XYZ file of C-alpha atoms in Angstrom:
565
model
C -64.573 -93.634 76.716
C -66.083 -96.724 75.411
C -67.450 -96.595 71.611
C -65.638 -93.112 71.163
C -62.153 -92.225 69.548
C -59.853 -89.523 68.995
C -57.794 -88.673 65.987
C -55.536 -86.487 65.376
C -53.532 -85.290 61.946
C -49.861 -86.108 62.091
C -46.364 -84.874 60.000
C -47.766 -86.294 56.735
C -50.743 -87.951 57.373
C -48.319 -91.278 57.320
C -49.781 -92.739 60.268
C -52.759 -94.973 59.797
C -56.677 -93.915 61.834
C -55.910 -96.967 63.696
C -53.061 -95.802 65.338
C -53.948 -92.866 66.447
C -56.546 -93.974 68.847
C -55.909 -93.366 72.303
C -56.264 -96.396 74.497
C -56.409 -96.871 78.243
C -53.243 -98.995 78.025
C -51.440 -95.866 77.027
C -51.744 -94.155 80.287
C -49.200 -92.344 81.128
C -46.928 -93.194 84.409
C -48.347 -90.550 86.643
C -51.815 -91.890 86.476
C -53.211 -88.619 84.967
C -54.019 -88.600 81.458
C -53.157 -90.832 78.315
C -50.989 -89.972 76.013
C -50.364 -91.220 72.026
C -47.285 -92.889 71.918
C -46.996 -91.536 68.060
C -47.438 -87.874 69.412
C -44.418 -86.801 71.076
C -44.416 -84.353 73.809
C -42.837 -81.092 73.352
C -39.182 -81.577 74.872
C -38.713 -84.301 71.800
C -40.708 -82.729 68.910
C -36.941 -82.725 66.704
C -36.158 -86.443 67.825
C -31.986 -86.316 69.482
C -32.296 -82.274 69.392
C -33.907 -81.202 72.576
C -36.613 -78.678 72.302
C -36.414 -76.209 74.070
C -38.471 -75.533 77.680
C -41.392 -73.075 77.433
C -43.399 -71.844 80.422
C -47.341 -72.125 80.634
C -48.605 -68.529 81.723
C -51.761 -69.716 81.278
C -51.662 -71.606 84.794
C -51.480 -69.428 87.837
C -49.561 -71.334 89.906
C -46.588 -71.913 87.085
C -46.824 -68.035 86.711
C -46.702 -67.342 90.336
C -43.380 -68.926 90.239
C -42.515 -67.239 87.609
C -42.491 -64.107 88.878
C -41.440 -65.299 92.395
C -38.412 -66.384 90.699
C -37.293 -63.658 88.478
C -37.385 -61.106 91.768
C -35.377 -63.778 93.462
C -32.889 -63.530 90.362
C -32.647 -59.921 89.999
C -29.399 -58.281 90.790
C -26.841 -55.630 89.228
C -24.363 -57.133 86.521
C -21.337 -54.870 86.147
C -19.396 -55.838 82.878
C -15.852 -55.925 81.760
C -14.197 -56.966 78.997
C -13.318 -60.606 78.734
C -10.448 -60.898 77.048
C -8.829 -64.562 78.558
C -7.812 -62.865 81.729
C -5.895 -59.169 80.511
C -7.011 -56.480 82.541
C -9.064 -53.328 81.411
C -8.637 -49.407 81.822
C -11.620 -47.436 81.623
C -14.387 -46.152 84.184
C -17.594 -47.662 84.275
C -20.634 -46.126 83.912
C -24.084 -46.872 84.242
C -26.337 -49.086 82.102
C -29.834 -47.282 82.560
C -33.039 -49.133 82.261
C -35.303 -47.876 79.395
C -38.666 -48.850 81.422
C -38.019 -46.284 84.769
C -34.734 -44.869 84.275
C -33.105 -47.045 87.142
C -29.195 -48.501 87.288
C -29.350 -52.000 85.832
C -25.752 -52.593 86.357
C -22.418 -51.077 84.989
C -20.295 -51.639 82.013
C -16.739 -50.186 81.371
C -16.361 -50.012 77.326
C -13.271 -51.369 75.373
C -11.164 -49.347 73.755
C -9.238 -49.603 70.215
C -6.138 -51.095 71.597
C -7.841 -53.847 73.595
C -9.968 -54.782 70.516
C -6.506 -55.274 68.462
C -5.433 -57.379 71.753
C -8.829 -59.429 71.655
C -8.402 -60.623 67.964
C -4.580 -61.457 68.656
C -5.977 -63.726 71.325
C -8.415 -65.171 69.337
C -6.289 -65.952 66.440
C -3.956 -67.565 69.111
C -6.796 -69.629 70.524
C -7.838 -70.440 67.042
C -5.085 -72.893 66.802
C -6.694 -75.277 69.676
C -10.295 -74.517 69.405
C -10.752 -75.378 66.015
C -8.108 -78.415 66.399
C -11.028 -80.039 69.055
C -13.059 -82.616 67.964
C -16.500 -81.715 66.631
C -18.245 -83.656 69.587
C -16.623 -81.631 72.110
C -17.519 -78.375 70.742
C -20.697 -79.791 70.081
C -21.331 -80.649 73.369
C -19.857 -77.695 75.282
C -22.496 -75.702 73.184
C -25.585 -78.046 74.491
C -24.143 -77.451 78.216
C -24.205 -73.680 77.608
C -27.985 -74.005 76.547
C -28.922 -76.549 79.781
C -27.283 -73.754 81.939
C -29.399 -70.957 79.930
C -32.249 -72.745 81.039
C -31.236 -72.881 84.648
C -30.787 -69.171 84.658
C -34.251 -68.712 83.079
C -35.209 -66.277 85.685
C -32.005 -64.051 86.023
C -32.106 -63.769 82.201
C -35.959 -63.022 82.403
C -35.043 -60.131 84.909
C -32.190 -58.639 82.952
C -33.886 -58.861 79.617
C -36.999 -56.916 81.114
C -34.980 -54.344 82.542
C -31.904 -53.504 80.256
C -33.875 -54.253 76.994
C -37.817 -53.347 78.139
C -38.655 -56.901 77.387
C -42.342 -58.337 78.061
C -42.179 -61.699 79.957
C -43.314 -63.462 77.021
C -41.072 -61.713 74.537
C -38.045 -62.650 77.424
C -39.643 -66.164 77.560
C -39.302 -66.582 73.797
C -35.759 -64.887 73.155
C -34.166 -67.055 75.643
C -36.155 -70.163 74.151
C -34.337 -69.199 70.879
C -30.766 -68.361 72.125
C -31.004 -72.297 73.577
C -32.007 -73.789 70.498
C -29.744 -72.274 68.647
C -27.084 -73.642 70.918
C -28.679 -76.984 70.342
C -29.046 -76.726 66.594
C -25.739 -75.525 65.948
C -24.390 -78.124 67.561
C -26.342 -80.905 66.369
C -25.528 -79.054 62.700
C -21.972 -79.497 63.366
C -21.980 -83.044 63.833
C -24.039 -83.829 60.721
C -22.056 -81.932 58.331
C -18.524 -81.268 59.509
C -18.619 -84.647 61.958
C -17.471 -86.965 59.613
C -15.501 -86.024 55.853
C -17.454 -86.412 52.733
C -16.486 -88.721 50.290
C -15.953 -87.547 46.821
C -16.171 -90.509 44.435
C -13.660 -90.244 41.314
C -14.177 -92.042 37.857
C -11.809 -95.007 39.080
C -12.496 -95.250 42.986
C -10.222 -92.705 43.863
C -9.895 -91.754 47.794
C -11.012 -87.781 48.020
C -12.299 -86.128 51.101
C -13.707 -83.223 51.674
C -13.701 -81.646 54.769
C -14.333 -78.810 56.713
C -12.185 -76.499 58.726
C -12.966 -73.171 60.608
C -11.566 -70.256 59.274
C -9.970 -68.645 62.272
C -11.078 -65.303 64.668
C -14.659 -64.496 63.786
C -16.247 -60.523 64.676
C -19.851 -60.884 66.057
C -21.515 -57.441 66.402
C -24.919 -57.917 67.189
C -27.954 -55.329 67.388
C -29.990 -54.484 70.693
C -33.413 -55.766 69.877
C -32.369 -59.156 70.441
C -29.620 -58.673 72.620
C -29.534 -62.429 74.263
C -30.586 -64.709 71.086
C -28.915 -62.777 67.793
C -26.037 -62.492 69.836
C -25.950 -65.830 70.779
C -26.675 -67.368 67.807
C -23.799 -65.640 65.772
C -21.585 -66.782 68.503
C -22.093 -70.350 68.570
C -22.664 -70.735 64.761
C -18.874 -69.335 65.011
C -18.095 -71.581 67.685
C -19.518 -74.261 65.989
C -17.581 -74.376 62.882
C -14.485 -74.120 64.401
C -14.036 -70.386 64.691
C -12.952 -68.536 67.739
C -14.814 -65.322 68.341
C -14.774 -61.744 69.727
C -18.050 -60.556 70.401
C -19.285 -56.587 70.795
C -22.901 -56.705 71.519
C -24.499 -53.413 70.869
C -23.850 -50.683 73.497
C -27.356 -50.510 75.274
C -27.585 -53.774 75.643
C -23.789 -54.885 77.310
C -25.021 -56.841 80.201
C -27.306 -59.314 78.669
C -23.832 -60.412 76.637
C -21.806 -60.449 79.342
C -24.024 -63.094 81.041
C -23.862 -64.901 77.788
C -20.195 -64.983 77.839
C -20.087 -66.158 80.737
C -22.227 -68.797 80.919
C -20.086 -70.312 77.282
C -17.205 -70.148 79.541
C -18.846 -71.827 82.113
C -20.016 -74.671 79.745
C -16.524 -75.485 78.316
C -16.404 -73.010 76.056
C -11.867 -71.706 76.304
C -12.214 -67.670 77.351
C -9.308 -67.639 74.488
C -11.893 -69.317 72.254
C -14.583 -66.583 72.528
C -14.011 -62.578 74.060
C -16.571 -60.032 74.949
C -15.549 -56.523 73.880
C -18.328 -53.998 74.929
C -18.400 -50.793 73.434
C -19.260 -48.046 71.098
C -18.916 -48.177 67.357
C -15.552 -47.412 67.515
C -14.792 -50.566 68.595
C -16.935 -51.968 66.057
C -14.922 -49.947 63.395
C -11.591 -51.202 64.730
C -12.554 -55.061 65.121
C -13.619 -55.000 61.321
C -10.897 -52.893 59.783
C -8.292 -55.668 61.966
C -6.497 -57.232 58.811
C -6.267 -60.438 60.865
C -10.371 -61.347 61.162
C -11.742 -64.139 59.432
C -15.257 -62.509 59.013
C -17.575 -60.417 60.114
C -21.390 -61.594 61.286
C -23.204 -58.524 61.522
C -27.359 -57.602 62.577
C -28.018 -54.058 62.546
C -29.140 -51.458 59.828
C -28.251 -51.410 55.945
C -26.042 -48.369 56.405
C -24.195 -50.080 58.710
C -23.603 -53.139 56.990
C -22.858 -50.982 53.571
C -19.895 -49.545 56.460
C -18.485 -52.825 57.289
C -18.517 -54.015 53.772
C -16.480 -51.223 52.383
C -14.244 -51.944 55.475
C -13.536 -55.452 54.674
C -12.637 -54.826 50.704
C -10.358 -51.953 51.657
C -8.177 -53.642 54.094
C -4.930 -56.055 53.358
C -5.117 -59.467 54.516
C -7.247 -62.017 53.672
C -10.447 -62.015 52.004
C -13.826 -62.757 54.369
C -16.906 -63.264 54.318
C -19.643 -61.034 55.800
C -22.764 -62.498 56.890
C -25.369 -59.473 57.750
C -28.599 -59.144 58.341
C -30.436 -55.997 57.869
C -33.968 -54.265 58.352
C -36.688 -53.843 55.629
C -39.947 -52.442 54.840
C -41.682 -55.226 55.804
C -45.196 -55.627 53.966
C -48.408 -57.218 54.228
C -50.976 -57.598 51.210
C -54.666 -58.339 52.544
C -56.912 -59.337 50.483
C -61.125 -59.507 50.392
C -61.644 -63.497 50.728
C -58.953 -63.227 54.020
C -60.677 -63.639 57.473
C -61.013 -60.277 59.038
C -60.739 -61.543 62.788
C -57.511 -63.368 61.449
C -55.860 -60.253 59.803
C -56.670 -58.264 62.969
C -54.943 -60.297 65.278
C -51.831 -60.924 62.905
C -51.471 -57.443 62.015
C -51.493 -55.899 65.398
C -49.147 -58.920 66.838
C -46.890 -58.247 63.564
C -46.840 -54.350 64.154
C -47.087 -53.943 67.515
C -45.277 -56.985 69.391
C -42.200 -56.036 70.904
C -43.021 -52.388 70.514
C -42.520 -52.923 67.065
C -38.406 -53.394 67.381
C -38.494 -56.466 65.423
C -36.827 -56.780 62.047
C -39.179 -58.879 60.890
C -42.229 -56.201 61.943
C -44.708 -55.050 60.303
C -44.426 -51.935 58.690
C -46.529 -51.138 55.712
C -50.444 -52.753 55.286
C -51.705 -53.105 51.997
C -55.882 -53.362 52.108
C -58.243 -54.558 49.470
C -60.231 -51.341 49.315
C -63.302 -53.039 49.268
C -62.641 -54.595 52.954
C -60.584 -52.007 54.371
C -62.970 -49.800 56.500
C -64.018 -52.189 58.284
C -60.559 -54.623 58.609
C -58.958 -50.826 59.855
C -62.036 -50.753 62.428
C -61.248 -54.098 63.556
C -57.562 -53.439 63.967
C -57.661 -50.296 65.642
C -60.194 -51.382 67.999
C -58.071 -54.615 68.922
C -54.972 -51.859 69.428
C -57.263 -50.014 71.505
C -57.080 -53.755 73.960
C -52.900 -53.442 74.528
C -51.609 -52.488 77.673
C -48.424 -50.111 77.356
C -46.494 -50.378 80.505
C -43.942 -52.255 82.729
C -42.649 -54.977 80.913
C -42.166 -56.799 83.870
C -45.827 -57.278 84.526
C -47.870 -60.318 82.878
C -50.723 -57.830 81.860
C -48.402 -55.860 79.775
C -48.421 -56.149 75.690
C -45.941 -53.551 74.506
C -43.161 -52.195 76.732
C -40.533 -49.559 75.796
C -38.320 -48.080 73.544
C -35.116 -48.980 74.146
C -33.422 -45.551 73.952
C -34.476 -41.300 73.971
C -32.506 -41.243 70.237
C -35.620 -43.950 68.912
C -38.413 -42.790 70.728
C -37.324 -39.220 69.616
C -37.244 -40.392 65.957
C -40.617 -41.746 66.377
C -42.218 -38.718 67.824
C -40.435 -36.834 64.887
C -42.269 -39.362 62.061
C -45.787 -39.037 63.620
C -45.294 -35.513 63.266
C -44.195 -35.246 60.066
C -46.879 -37.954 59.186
C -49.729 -35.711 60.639
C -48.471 -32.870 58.481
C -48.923 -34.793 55.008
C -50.822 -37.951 55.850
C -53.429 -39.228 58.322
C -52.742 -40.738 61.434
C -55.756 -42.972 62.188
C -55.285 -43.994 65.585
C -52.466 -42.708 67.822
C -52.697 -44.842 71.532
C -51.922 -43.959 75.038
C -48.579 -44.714 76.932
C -46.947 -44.087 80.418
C -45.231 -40.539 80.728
C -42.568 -41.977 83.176
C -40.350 -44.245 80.947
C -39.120 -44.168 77.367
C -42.703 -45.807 75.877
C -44.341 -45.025 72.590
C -47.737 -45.918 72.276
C -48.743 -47.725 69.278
C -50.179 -45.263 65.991
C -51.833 -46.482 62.809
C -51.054 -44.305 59.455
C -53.186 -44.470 56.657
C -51.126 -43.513 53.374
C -51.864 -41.814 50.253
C -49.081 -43.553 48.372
C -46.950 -46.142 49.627
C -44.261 -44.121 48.595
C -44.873 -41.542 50.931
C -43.216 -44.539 53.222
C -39.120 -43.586 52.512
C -37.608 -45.593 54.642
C -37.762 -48.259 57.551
C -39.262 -46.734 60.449
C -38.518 -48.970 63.723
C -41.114 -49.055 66.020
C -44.845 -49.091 66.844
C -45.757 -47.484 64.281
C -48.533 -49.363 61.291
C -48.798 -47.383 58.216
C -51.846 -48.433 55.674
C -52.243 -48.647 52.120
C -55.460 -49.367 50.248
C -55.436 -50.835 46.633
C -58.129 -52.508 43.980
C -58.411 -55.751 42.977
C -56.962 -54.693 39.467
C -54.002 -53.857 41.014
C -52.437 -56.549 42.323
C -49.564 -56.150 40.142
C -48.610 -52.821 40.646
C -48.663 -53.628 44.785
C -45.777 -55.954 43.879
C -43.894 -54.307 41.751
C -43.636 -51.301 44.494
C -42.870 -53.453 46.956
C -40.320 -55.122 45.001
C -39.000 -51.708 43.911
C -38.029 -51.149 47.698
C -34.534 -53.509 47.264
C -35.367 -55.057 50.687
C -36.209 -58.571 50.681
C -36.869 -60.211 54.694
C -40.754 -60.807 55.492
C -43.441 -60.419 53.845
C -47.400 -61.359 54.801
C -50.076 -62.659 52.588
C -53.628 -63.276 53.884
C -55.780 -64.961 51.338
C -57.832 -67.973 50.582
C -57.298 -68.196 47.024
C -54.327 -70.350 45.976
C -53.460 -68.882 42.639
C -52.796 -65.876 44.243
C -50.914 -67.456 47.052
C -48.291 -69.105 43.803
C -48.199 -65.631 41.964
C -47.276 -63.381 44.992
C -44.374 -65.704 45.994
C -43.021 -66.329 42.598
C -43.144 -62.565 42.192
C -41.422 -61.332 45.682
C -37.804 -62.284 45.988
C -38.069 -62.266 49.871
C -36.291 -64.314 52.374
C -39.589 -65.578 54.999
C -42.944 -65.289 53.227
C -45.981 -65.823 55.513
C -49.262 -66.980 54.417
C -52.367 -66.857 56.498
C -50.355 -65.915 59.687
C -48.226 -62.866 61.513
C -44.898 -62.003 60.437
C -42.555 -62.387 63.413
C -41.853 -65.358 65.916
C -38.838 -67.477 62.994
C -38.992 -70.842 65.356
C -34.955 -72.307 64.608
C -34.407 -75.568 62.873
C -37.519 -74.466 61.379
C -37.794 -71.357 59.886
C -35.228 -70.310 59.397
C -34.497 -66.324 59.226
C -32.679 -64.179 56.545
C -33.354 -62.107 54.025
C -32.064 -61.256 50.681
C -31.104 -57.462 48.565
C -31.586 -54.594 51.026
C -31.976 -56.949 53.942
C -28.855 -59.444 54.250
C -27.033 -61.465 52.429
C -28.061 -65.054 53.708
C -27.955 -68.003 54.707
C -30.342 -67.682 56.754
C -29.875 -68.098 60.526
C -30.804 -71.447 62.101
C -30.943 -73.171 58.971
C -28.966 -75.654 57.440
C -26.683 -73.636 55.069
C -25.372 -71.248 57.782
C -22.688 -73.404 59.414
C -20.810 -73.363 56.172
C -20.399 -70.175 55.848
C -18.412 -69.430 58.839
C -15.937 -72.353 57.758
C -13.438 -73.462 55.111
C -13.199 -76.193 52.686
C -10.799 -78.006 52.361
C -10.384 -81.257 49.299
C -7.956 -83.952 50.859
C -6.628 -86.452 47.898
C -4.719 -89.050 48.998
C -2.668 -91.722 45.487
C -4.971 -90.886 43.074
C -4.798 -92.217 39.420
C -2.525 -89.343 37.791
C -4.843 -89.484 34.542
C -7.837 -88.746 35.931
C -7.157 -86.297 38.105
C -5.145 -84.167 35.625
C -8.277 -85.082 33.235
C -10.208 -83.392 36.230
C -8.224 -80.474 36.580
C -7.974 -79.805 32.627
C -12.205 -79.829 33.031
C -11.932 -77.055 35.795
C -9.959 -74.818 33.957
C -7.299 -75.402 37.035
């Protein structure tokens, strides 16, 4: 309008007032609205790396299609191993849906002998995989995510029914699983596109340059069974590894699609194998002497397993990248915005029926706040809907097996016997759901272990305190989110100085890592780094390697004697 502007904030503030004033002459081709041409739309908010494609459920008619399309899409999957083309024994059996109990499809698990066979064709396929250039495994990994996108719906359907996904938890996984296709790939051509000159004292010509380090094990958990599994794969992939993939056994169809669709992109089916099973397979994949590492989501225990695994067996030594659970905490304290906290917390705890590694598991509450923050939380649990995932109304869907939601039932219990359990909500009796429960603690102590699920438990402390809050919660060896809701900035610097966790979060909820930028990993108890969909991950799937071509004698023995080599 005439004699009125609008201004927005942008990056760093490094664009003058004057240019961010919308004019008429910026209007954009379909005649409907203006647009900033210093304000990029969200398909191009990383410049060359396409974003990737969200859905507005917000709009009725984009939703309608939505869920026109994902009924459309929905069909059985029945899985095999993929393992370039050798045939499987075995007799499949069902893969039952955790919201109703219904067949989602059928899988027929791998046995010991056929894992052995996958990683022989792996290391096989090693030898012209990781020979390609980087721009063609680049780009077969940005076809797989275009086609991920094209099977939105299908993947939407599956994901609600074999994992008890919401539609915007499905939305968001699949979101993630395609930009970590596109960040691994634009990773790849940044740092291993192009060797790295090393400059000597007298202008000598060294390179260094990386290589992949050959057949890769991916075993990836069920609570993200499309975009963890994924994104170990392609990181693999990307580096120059070939991989054999066992996705966890509840989820086996999700990964199958996956597979498939790499395949379909370009991707050699002697460059990456799908081995669905139990953790026997899991056991004889790492133990192979011939892997080249191990990338591993799952529990601690598990990961202390596989460890032991890979220092006990002959052949070379590998790396293993793992990421584990924690006891994820939040510290609130009396200056934070109540409303704030309230919808944080419960989005933190109770999102994705609390089967999140990054959820929120312990509370701690300024007791002179607390009363009423826990009567605002509870009352804005009291608002989720527990139910069919594959409805938009629904908040919190199932859990994913009897074993978890049995363990659950089991802590509650226990919990009612020594603590109190402050709000316990309602959930369908058809199904495997557990409703969300609040637990108000006597000691955070009383908290032994990580307890995955929809379950809050609640802590109060005084002001004095502060530094007995973090040394318990440092005391707990896990290190992968933490919350902090305050307004005071010296206790914002003190609390992350203090914590040696991998994703701190100030002023927000603890879940929801974006890739490219935040990236996810955590440190002690809770992985050993680097942190997925970041820029130090690529290089830890691959080799070095120092190329030194008629260098002057002196100075390289003078750099050798300096090494100690």
């Amino acid at each position: 309008k005439k004699n009125s502007s609008f201004v927005s904030v942008v990056g760093d503030n490094d664009v003058p007032i004057a240019d961010l004033l919308i004019r008429p002459s910026e209007k954009l081709n379909d005649g409907k609205g203006y647009r900033h041409p210093n304000i990029p739309l969200p398909a191009k908010l990383y410049g060359k790396r396409a974003n990737s494609a969200g859905v507005e459920l917000g709009d009725r008619k984009e939703l309608a299609g939505l869920l026109s399309g994902i009924v459309k899409a929905s069909r059985s999957v029945d899985a095999v191993a993929l393992i370039d083309g050798a045939k499987t024994s075995g007799k499949p059996q069902k893969v039952i849906s955790p919201v109703n109990g219904s067949t989602v499809g059928t899988v027929v698990f791998a046995t010991a002998d056929e894992a052995a066979k996958a990683v022989g064709i792996a290391r096989k396929g090693f030898a012209s995989w990781s020979r390609l250039s980087v721009e063609m495994r680049a780009k077969a990994l940005e076809k797989a995510a275009d086609l991920l996108e094209g099977k939105r719906d299908q993947l939407l359907d599956l994901l609600s029914r074999e994992a008890g996904k919401t539609i915007d938890d499905g939305i968001a996984e699949i979101r993630e699983a395609v930009d970590f296709c596109r960040y691994y790939a634009a990773e790849a051509r940044r740092q291993f596109g192009t060797d790295k000159v090393m400059p000597g004292p007298t202008g000598e010509d060294n390179k260094l340059r990386h290589r992949g380090r050959g057949a890769f094990v991916c075993i990836s958990p069920w609570n993200f069974p499309l975009a963890i599994f994924l994104g170990q794969v392609t990181a693999a992939l990307a580096a120059g590894n070939t991989v054999v993939a066992k996705p966890a056994e509840q989820t086996p169809l999700i990964a199958y699609e996956a597979i498939r669709t790499l395949h379909e992109a370009g991707v050699p089916k002697n460059a990456v194998l799908y081995l669905p099973g139990d953790g026997s397979v899991g056991a004889a994949l790492t133990s192979h002497p011939e892997i080249a590492g191990v990338a591993f989501t799952g529990s601690t225990d598990t990961a202390w397993a596989i460890n032991r695994t890979l220092a006990a067996k002959k052949g070379p030594i590998v790396p293993l990248i793992a990421e584990t659970g924690g006891l994820n905490a939040m510290i609130v304290d009396a200056t934070a915005l109540s409303e704030q906290v309230a919808d944080d917390v419960v989005m933190s705890a109770f999102r994705s029926a609390g089967q999140r590694c990054s959820a929120l598991r312990i509370l701690y509450l300024q007791e002179d706040i607390a009363d009423n923050m826990l009567e605002m939380i509870e009352g804005a649990a009291m608002e989720l809907t527990v139910g069919d995932p594959s409805l938009p109304s629904t908040d919190v869907g199932p859990i994913i097996d009897e074993a978890q939601r049995e363990m659950l039932s089991n802590h509650i219990a226990a919990m009612r016997k020594s603590q109190k359990v402050r709000y316990a909500g309602d959930a369908p009796k058809d199904g495997l759901f557990f409703a969300p429960h609040i637990v108000e603690l006597d000691r955070p102590e009383a908290l032994e272990r990580e307890v995955f699920g929809p379950v809050l438990h609640v802590v109060r402390w005084k002001a004095k305190d502060l530094d007995k809050v973090l040394d318990q919660i440092a005391s707990t060896g896990y290190g992968l989110t933490f919350g902090l809701h305050t307004r005071i900035e010296a206790t914002v610097t003190k609390v992350i100085d203090r914590l040696d966790i991998g994703n701190v979060y100030v002023n927000r909820n603890t879940i929801g890592a974006v890739v490219g930028t935040q990236p996810f990993g955590g440190s002690g108890l809770s992985g050993t780094g680097p942190k997925a969909g970041g820029p130090a991950y690529l290089s830890r799937f691959a080799l070095e390697q120092v190329v030194s071509v008629n260098t002057a004698a002196a100075g390289g023995n003078a750099s050798l004697i300096a090494m100690g080599e």
